Amino acid sequence: MSSLPFFEWLTTSPWANFMNGPEWAFPIIESFHFVGLALSIGTIAIIDLRLLGLGMRRQTASELAADLDPWTRSGLAMMLITGLLMFSADAVNYHYNPAFQFKMTCLLLALLFHFTFHHKVIRSEVSPVAARFAGGLSLALWTAVVGGGRMIAFV
Ligand code: HEM
């Protein structure tokens, strides 16, 4: 079943009309997309650098995660809300955009990895190799999400 009718409906929705209405709407929402990026990817990166043994050695990854988790989750929630608002503004074209498709695929993999293997590695005794693997793959996946997002406007 094609999702096109849903995307066509989305572009006529009240929030799409808001995003395509006042000139300030899209840039303001995109600015919050960046704030959410800093909160989510910024805090995840701190933990990944700790897992890679590249800093913050006075605390364990588990202690860092306990302090940073609320910020990570608030950032991810902000990304989802602002992202869906921006997507609604031109849903049909975005869903055909290869950079957007690449980004959404990487985002799904990054979220799956974050809430499964990465979560387990932080909260249990694992080998330094497993810790470095988790930190490295997590950083690579989130970097791909950011790169895909940046490329949307250029494809
Ligand atoms: C943690 C998850 C996410 C990250 C790290 C992320 C990152 C980014 C980045 C770096 C940009 C480029 C902004 C620019 O330079 O102009 C962007 C744009 C965009 N993002 Fe996200 N994003 C995330 C989640 C989402 C979600 C869930 C959606 C929608 C379902 C979404 C929809 C968009 C759209 C439509 C744009 C393009 C805006 C334009 O046309 O300039 N994003 N994102």
PDB file of C-alpha atoms and ligand atoms in Angstrom:
ATOM      1  CA  MET A   1       0.000   0.000   0.000  1.00  0.00           C
ATOM      2  CA  SER A   2       1.445   3.400  -0.993  1.00  0.00           C
ATOM      3  CA  SER A   3       2.093   5.976   1.722  1.00  0.00           C
ATOM      4  CA  LEU A   4       1.747   8.787  -0.846  1.00  0.00           C
ATOM      5  CA  PRO A   5      -1.927   9.599  -0.004  1.00  0.00           C
ATOM      6  CA  PHE A   6      -0.901  10.000   3.654  1.00  0.00           C
ATOM      7  CA  PHE A   7       1.994  12.340   2.742  1.00  0.00           C
ATOM      8  CA  GLU A   8      -0.310  14.331   0.442  1.00  0.00           C
ATOM      9  CA  TRP A   9      -2.795  14.672   3.310  1.00  0.00           C
ATOM     10  CA  LEU A  10       0.046  15.677   5.688  1.00  0.00           C
ATOM     11  CA  THR A  11       0.991  18.647   3.467  1.00  0.00           C
ATOM     12  CA  THR A  12      -2.577  20.010   3.817  1.00  0.00           C
ATOM     13  CA  SER A  13      -2.704  19.495   7.621  1.00  0.00           C
ATOM     14  CA  PRO A  14      -2.996  22.410  10.106  1.00  0.00           C
ATOM     15  CA  TRP A  15       0.652  22.065  11.223  1.00  0.00           C
ATOM     16  CA  ALA A  16       1.865  22.005   7.581  1.00  0.00           C
ATOM     17  CA  ASN A  17      -0.154  25.186   6.990  1.00  0.00           C
ATOM     18  CA  PHE A  18       1.578  26.749  10.026  1.00  0.00           C
ATOM     19  CA  MET A  19       5.037  25.650   8.796  1.00  0.00           C
ATOM     20  CA  ASN A  20       4.289  27.070   5.320  1.00  0.00           C
ATOM     21  CA  GLY A  21       2.600  30.177   6.736  1.00  0.00           C
ATOM     22  CA  PRO A  22       4.594  32.908   8.550  1.00  0.00           C
ATOM     23  CA  GLU A  23       8.179  33.320   7.229  1.00  0.00           C
ATOM     24  CA  TRP A  24       9.633  32.807  10.717  1.00  0.00           C
ATOM     25  CA  ALA A  25       7.889  29.435  11.360  1.00  0.00           C
ATOM     26  CA  PHE A  26      10.250  27.047   9.516  1.00  0.00           C
ATOM     27  CA  PRO A  27      13.563  28.709  10.594  1.00  0.00           C
ATOM     28  CA  ILE A  28      12.428  28.866  14.242  1.00  0.00           C
ATOM     29  CA  ILE A  29      11.423  25.186  14.237  1.00  0.00           C
ATOM     30  CA  GLU A  30      14.671  24.247  12.444  1.00  0.00           C
ATOM     31  CA  SER A  31      16.601  26.162  15.127  1.00  0.00           C
ATOM     32  CA  PHE A  32      14.960  23.965  17.765  1.00  0.00           C
ATOM     33  CA  HIS A  33      15.934  20.960  15.586  1.00  0.00           C
ATOM     34  CA  PHE A  34      19.530  22.063  16.201  1.00  0.00           C
ATOM     35  CA  VAL A  35      18.984  22.572  19.946  1.00  0.00           C
ATOM     36  CA  GLY A  36      17.574  19.040  20.094  1.00  0.00           C
ATOM     37  CA  LEU A  37      20.581  17.791  18.102  1.00  0.00           C
ATOM     38  CA  ALA A  38      23.008  19.373  20.583  1.00  0.00           C
ATOM     39  CA  LEU A  39      21.142  17.900  23.573  1.00  0.00           C
ATOM     40  CA  SER A  40      20.712  14.409  22.109  1.00  0.00           C
ATOM     41  CA  ILE A  41      23.780  13.743  19.959  1.00  0.00           C
ATOM     42  CA  GLY A  42      25.957  15.923  22.230  1.00  0.00           C
ATOM     43  CA  THR A  43      25.218  13.845  25.346  1.00  0.00           C
ATOM     44  CA  ILE A  44      25.411  10.524  23.456  1.00  0.00           C
ATOM     45  CA  ALA A  45      28.834  11.558  22.080  1.00  0.00           C
ATOM     46  CA  ILE A  46      30.156  12.285  25.606  1.00  0.00           C
ATOM     47  CA  ILE A  47      29.298   8.731  26.662  1.00  0.00           C
ATOM     48  CA  ASP A  48      30.698   7.255  23.430  1.00  0.00           C
ATOM     49  CA  LEU A  49      34.026   9.072  23.956  1.00  0.00           C
ATOM     50  CA  ARG A  50      34.091   7.638  27.495  1.00  0.00           C
ATOM     51  CA  LEU A  51      33.438   4.128  26.093  1.00  0.00           C
ATOM     52  CA  LEU A  52      36.318   4.691  23.652  1.00  0.00           C
ATOM     53  CA  GLY A  53      38.520   5.669  26.611  1.00  0.00           C
ATOM     54  CA  LEU A  54      38.991   9.172  25.178  1.00  0.00           C
ATOM     55  CA  GLY A  55      38.109  11.269  28.217  1.00  0.00           C
ATOM     56  CA  MET A  56      35.929  11.815  31.311  1.00  0.00           C
ATOM     57  CA  ARG A  57      37.797   9.000  33.126  1.00  0.00           C
ATOM     58  CA  ARG A  58      36.832  10.244  36.594  1.00  0.00           C
ATOM     59  CA  GLN A  59      33.349   8.781  36.011  1.00  0.00           C
ATOM     60  CA  THR A  60      32.230   5.430  34.598  1.00  0.00           C
ATOM     61  CA  ALA A  61      30.057   5.352  31.472  1.00  0.00           C
ATOM     62  CA  SER A  62      27.197   4.177  33.648  1.00  0.00           C
ATOM     63  CA  GLU A  63      27.528   7.178  36.009  1.00  0.00           C
ATOM     64  CA  LEU A  64      27.707   9.576  33.031  1.00  0.00           C
ATOM     65  CA  ALA A  65      24.634   7.955  31.453  1.00  0.00           C
ATOM     66  CA  ALA A  66      22.672   8.238  34.693  1.00  0.00           C
ATOM     67  CA  ASP A  67      23.340  12.014  34.744  1.00  0.00           C
ATOM     68  CA  LEU A  68      22.909  12.649  31.007  1.00  0.00           C
ATOM     69  CA  ASP A  69      19.983  10.322  30.102  1.00  0.00           C
ATOM     70  CA  PRO A  70      17.218  12.904  30.843  1.00  0.00           C
ATOM     71  CA  TRP A  71      18.946  15.398  28.493  1.00  0.00           C
ATOM     72  CA  THR A  72      19.411  12.742  25.786  1.00  0.00           C
ATOM     73  CA  ARG A  73      15.750  11.743  25.928  1.00  0.00           C
ATOM     74  CA  SER A  74      14.519  15.364  25.936  1.00  0.00           C
ATOM     75  CA  GLY A  75      16.770  16.070  22.941  1.00  0.00           C
ATOM     76  CA  LEU A  76      15.494  13.032  21.035  1.00  0.00           C
ATOM     77  CA  ALA A  77      11.885  14.041  21.766  1.00  0.00           C
ATOM     78  CA  MET A  78      12.645  17.574  20.494  1.00  0.00           C
ATOM     79  CA  MET A  79      14.196  16.097  17.305  1.00  0.00           C
ATOM     80  CA  LEU A  80      11.164  13.947  16.641  1.00  0.00           C
ATOM     81  CA  ILE A  81       8.642  16.780  17.149  1.00  0.00           C
ATOM     82  CA  THR A  82      10.557  19.445  15.196  1.00  0.00           C
ATOM     83  CA  GLY A  83      11.520  16.922  12.509  1.00  0.00           C
ATOM     84  CA  LEU A  84       7.912  15.842  11.947  1.00  0.00           C
ATOM     85  CA  LEU A  85       6.828  19.492  11.774  1.00  0.00           C
ATOM     86  CA  MET A  86       9.468  20.273   9.129  1.00  0.00           C
ATOM     87  CA  PHE A  87       8.649  17.048   7.264  1.00  0.00           C
ATOM     88  CA  SER A  88       4.944  17.937   7.171  1.00  0.00           C
ATOM     89  CA  ALA A  89       5.770  21.215   5.369  1.00  0.00           C
ATOM     90  CA  ASP A  90       6.798  19.331   2.183  1.00  0.00           C
ATOM     91  CA  ALA A  91       6.227  15.642   2.988  1.00  0.00           C
ATOM     92  CA  VAL A  92       5.818  14.401  -0.603  1.00  0.00           C
ATOM     93  CA  ASN A  93       9.151  15.837  -1.802  1.00  0.00           C
ATOM     94  CA  TYR A  94      11.029  14.931   1.387  1.00  0.00           C
ATOM     95  CA  HIS A  95       9.951  11.289   1.196  1.00  0.00           C
ATOM     96  CA  TYR A  96      11.350  11.061  -2.373  1.00  0.00           C
ATOM     97  CA  ASN A  97      14.626  12.748  -1.256  1.00  0.00           C
ATOM     98  CA  PRO A  98      17.477  10.108  -1.173  1.00  0.00           C
ATOM     99  CA  ALA A  99      19.299  12.033   1.592  1.00  0.00           C
ATOM    100  CA  PHE A 100      16.126  12.016   3.729  1.00  0.00           C
ATOM    101  CA  GLN A 101      15.636   8.274   3.063  1.00  0.00           C
ATOM    102  CA  PHE A 102      19.294   7.609   4.003  1.00  0.00           C
ATOM    103  CA  LYS A 103      18.907   9.706   7.171  1.00  0.00           C
ATOM    104  CA  MET A 104      15.713   7.960   8.294  1.00  0.00           C
ATOM    105  CA  THR A 105      17.308   4.511   7.722  1.00  0.00           C
ATOM    106  CA  CYS A 106      20.377   5.523   9.768  1.00  0.00           C
ATOM    107  CA  LEU A 107      18.144   7.087  12.448  1.00  0.00           C
ATOM    108  CA  LEU A 108      16.205   3.834  12.850  1.00  0.00           C
ATOM    109  CA  LEU A 109      19.470   1.828  13.129  1.00  0.00           C
ATOM    110  CA  ALA A 110      20.965   4.380  15.556  1.00  0.00           C
ATOM    111  CA  LEU A 111      17.888   4.342  17.829  1.00  0.00           C
ATOM    112  CA  LEU A 112      17.695   0.524  17.755  1.00  0.00           C
ATOM    113  CA  PHE A 113      21.398   0.246  18.622  1.00  0.00           C
ATOM    114  CA  HIS A 114      21.115   2.980  21.290  1.00  0.00           C
ATOM    115  CA  PHE A 115      18.275   1.349  23.215  1.00  0.00           C
ATOM    116  CA  THR A 116      19.623  -2.265  22.907  1.00  0.00           C
ATOM    117  CA  PHE A 117      23.368  -3.159  22.701  1.00  0.00           C
ATOM    118  CA  HIS A 118      24.629   0.367  23.624  1.00  0.00           C
ATOM    119  CA  HIS A 119      22.276   0.540  26.640  1.00  0.00           C
ATOM    120  CA  LYS A 120      23.434  -2.946  27.796  1.00  0.00           C
ATOM    121  CA  VAL A 121      27.149  -2.181  27.381  1.00  0.00           C
ATOM    122  CA  ILE A 122      26.868   0.983  29.534  1.00  0.00           C
ATOM    123  CA  ARG A 123      25.018  -0.743  32.345  1.00  0.00           C
ATOM    124  CA  SER A 124      26.969  -4.036  32.615  1.00  0.00           C
ATOM    125  CA  GLU A 125      30.574  -5.263  32.936  1.00  0.00           C
ATOM    126  CA  VAL A 126      31.872  -5.746  29.370  1.00  0.00           C
ATOM    127  CA  SER A 127      35.309  -6.151  27.795  1.00  0.00           C
ATOM    128  CA  PRO A 128      37.143  -2.988  26.707  1.00  0.00           C
ATOM    129  CA  VAL A 129      36.782  -4.250  23.090  1.00  0.00           C
ATOM    130  CA  ALA A 130      32.976  -4.443  23.404  1.00  0.00           C
ATOM    131  CA  ALA A 131      32.912  -0.984  25.032  1.00  0.00           C
ATOM    132  CA  ARG A 132      35.022   0.541  22.241  1.00  0.00           C
ATOM    133  CA  PHE A 133      32.905  -1.219  19.584  1.00  0.00           C
ATOM    134  CA  ALA A 134      29.702   0.188  21.130  1.00  0.00           C
ATOM    135  CA  GLY A 135      31.130   3.709  21.391  1.00  0.00           C
ATOM    136  CA  GLY A 136      32.597   3.669  17.881  1.00  0.00           C
ATOM    137  CA  LEU A 137      29.531   2.271  16.101  1.00  0.00           C
ATOM    138  CA  SER A 138      27.210   4.622  17.979  1.00  0.00           C
ATOM    139  CA  LEU A 139      29.294   7.658  16.978  1.00  0.00           C
ATOM    140  CA  ALA A 140      29.403   6.456  13.343  1.00  0.00           C
ATOM    141  CA  LEU A 141      25.626   5.902  13.166  1.00  0.00           C
ATOM    142  CA  TRP A 142      24.720   9.305  14.681  1.00  0.00           C
ATOM    143  CA  THR A 143      27.279  11.048  12.438  1.00  0.00           C
ATOM    144  CA  ALA A 144      25.565   9.415   9.434  1.00  0.00           C
ATOM    145  CA  VAL A 145      22.180  10.732  10.674  1.00  0.00           C
ATOM    146  CA  VAL A 146      23.575  14.272  10.956  1.00  0.00           C
ATOM    147  CA  GLY A 147      25.294  14.002   7.545  1.00  0.00           C
ATOM    148  CA  GLY A 148      22.090  12.740   5.926  1.00  0.00           C
ATOM    149  CA  GLY A 149      20.138  15.583   7.540  1.00  0.00           C
ATOM    150  CA  ARG A 150      22.608  18.168   6.275  1.00  0.00           C
ATOM    151  CA  MET A 151      22.455  16.745   2.745  1.00  0.00           C
ATOM    152  CA  ILE A 152      18.634  16.990   2.517  1.00  0.00           C
ATOM    153  CA  ALA A 153      18.745  20.615   1.337  1.00  0.00           C
ATOM    154  CA  PHE A 154      21.424  19.805  -1.301  1.00  0.00           C
ATOM    155  CA  VAL A 155      19.863  16.767  -3.018  1.00  0.00           C
TER     156      VAL A 155
HETATM  157  C1  HEM B   1      18.213  12.538  16.381  1.00  0.00           C
HETATM  158  C2  HEM B   1      17.610  12.596  15.235  1.00  0.00           C
HETATM  159  C3  HEM B   1      17.866  13.657  14.173  1.00  0.00           C
HETATM  160  C4  HEM B   1      19.023  14.311  13.846  1.00  0.00           C
HETATM  161  C5  HEM B   1      20.399  14.178  14.481  1.00  0.00           C
HETATM  162  C6  HEM B   1      18.694  15.226  12.748  1.00  0.00           C
HETATM  163  C7  HEM B   1      19.615  16.084  12.157  1.00  0.00           C
HETATM  164  C8  HEM B   1      19.288  16.986  11.147  1.00  0.00           C
HETATM  165  C9  HEM B   1      20.232  17.922  10.542  1.00  0.00           C
HETATM  166  C10 HEM B   1      21.709  18.080  10.928  1.00  0.00           C
HETATM  167  C11 HEM B   1      19.550  18.621   9.593  1.00  0.00           C
HETATM  168  C12 HEM B   1      20.119  19.709   8.660  1.00  0.00           C
HETATM  169  C13 HEM B   1      19.658  21.019   9.043  1.00  0.00           C
HETATM  170  C14 HEM B   1      20.331  22.055   8.129  1.00  0.00           C
HETATM  171  O1  HEM B   1      21.522  22.112   8.125  1.00  0.00           O
HETATM  172  O2  HEM B   1      19.630  22.809   7.482  1.00  0.00           O
HETATM  173  C15 HEM B   1      18.191  18.121   9.590  1.00  0.00           C
HETATM  174  C16 HEM B   1      17.216  18.577   8.732  1.00  0.00           C
HETATM  175  C17 HEM B   1      15.979  17.995   8.649  1.00  0.00           C
HETATM  176  N1  HEM B   1      15.458  17.020   9.465  1.00  0.00           N
HETATM  177 FE1  HEM B   1      16.389  16.101  10.990  1.00  0.00          FE
HETATM  178  N2  HEM B   1      17.358  15.105  12.442  1.00  0.00           N
HETATM  179  C18 HEM B   1      16.817  14.146  13.281  1.00  0.00           C
HETATM  180  C19 HEM B   1      15.526  13.688  13.304  1.00  0.00           C
HETATM  181  C20 HEM B   1      14.581  14.024  12.345  1.00  0.00           C
HETATM  182  C21 HEM B   1      13.263  13.407  12.224  1.00  0.00           C
HETATM  183  C22 HEM B   1      12.727  12.306  13.165  1.00  0.00           C
HETATM  184  C23 HEM B   1      12.654  13.973  11.131  1.00  0.00           C
HETATM  185  C24 HEM B   1      11.281  13.731  10.535  1.00  0.00           C
HETATM  186  C25 HEM B   1      10.544  12.717  10.647  1.00  0.00           C
HETATM  187  C26 HEM B   1      13.591  14.967  10.587  1.00  0.00           C
HETATM  188  C27 HEM B   1      13.314  15.775   9.514  1.00  0.00           C
HETATM  189  C28 HEM B   1      14.192  16.708   8.999  1.00  0.00           C
HETATM  190  C29 HEM B   1      13.881  17.541   7.844  1.00  0.00           C
HETATM  191  C30 HEM B   1      12.577  17.521   7.039  1.00  0.00           C
HETATM  192  C31 HEM B   1      15.000  18.336   7.618  1.00  0.00           C
HETATM  193  C32 HEM B   1      15.237  19.265   6.419  1.00  0.00           C
HETATM  194  C33 HEM B   1      15.029  20.671   6.669  1.00  0.00           C
HETATM  195  C34 HEM B   1      15.395  21.455   5.387  1.00  0.00           C
HETATM  196  O3  HEM B   1      14.710  21.313   4.376  1.00  0.00           O
HETATM  197  O4  HEM B   1      16.354  22.192   5.470  1.00  0.00           O
HETATM  198  N3  HEM B   1      14.748  14.971  11.351  1.00  0.00           N
HETATM  199  N4  HEM B   1      18.059  17.134  10.550  1.00  0.00           N
END
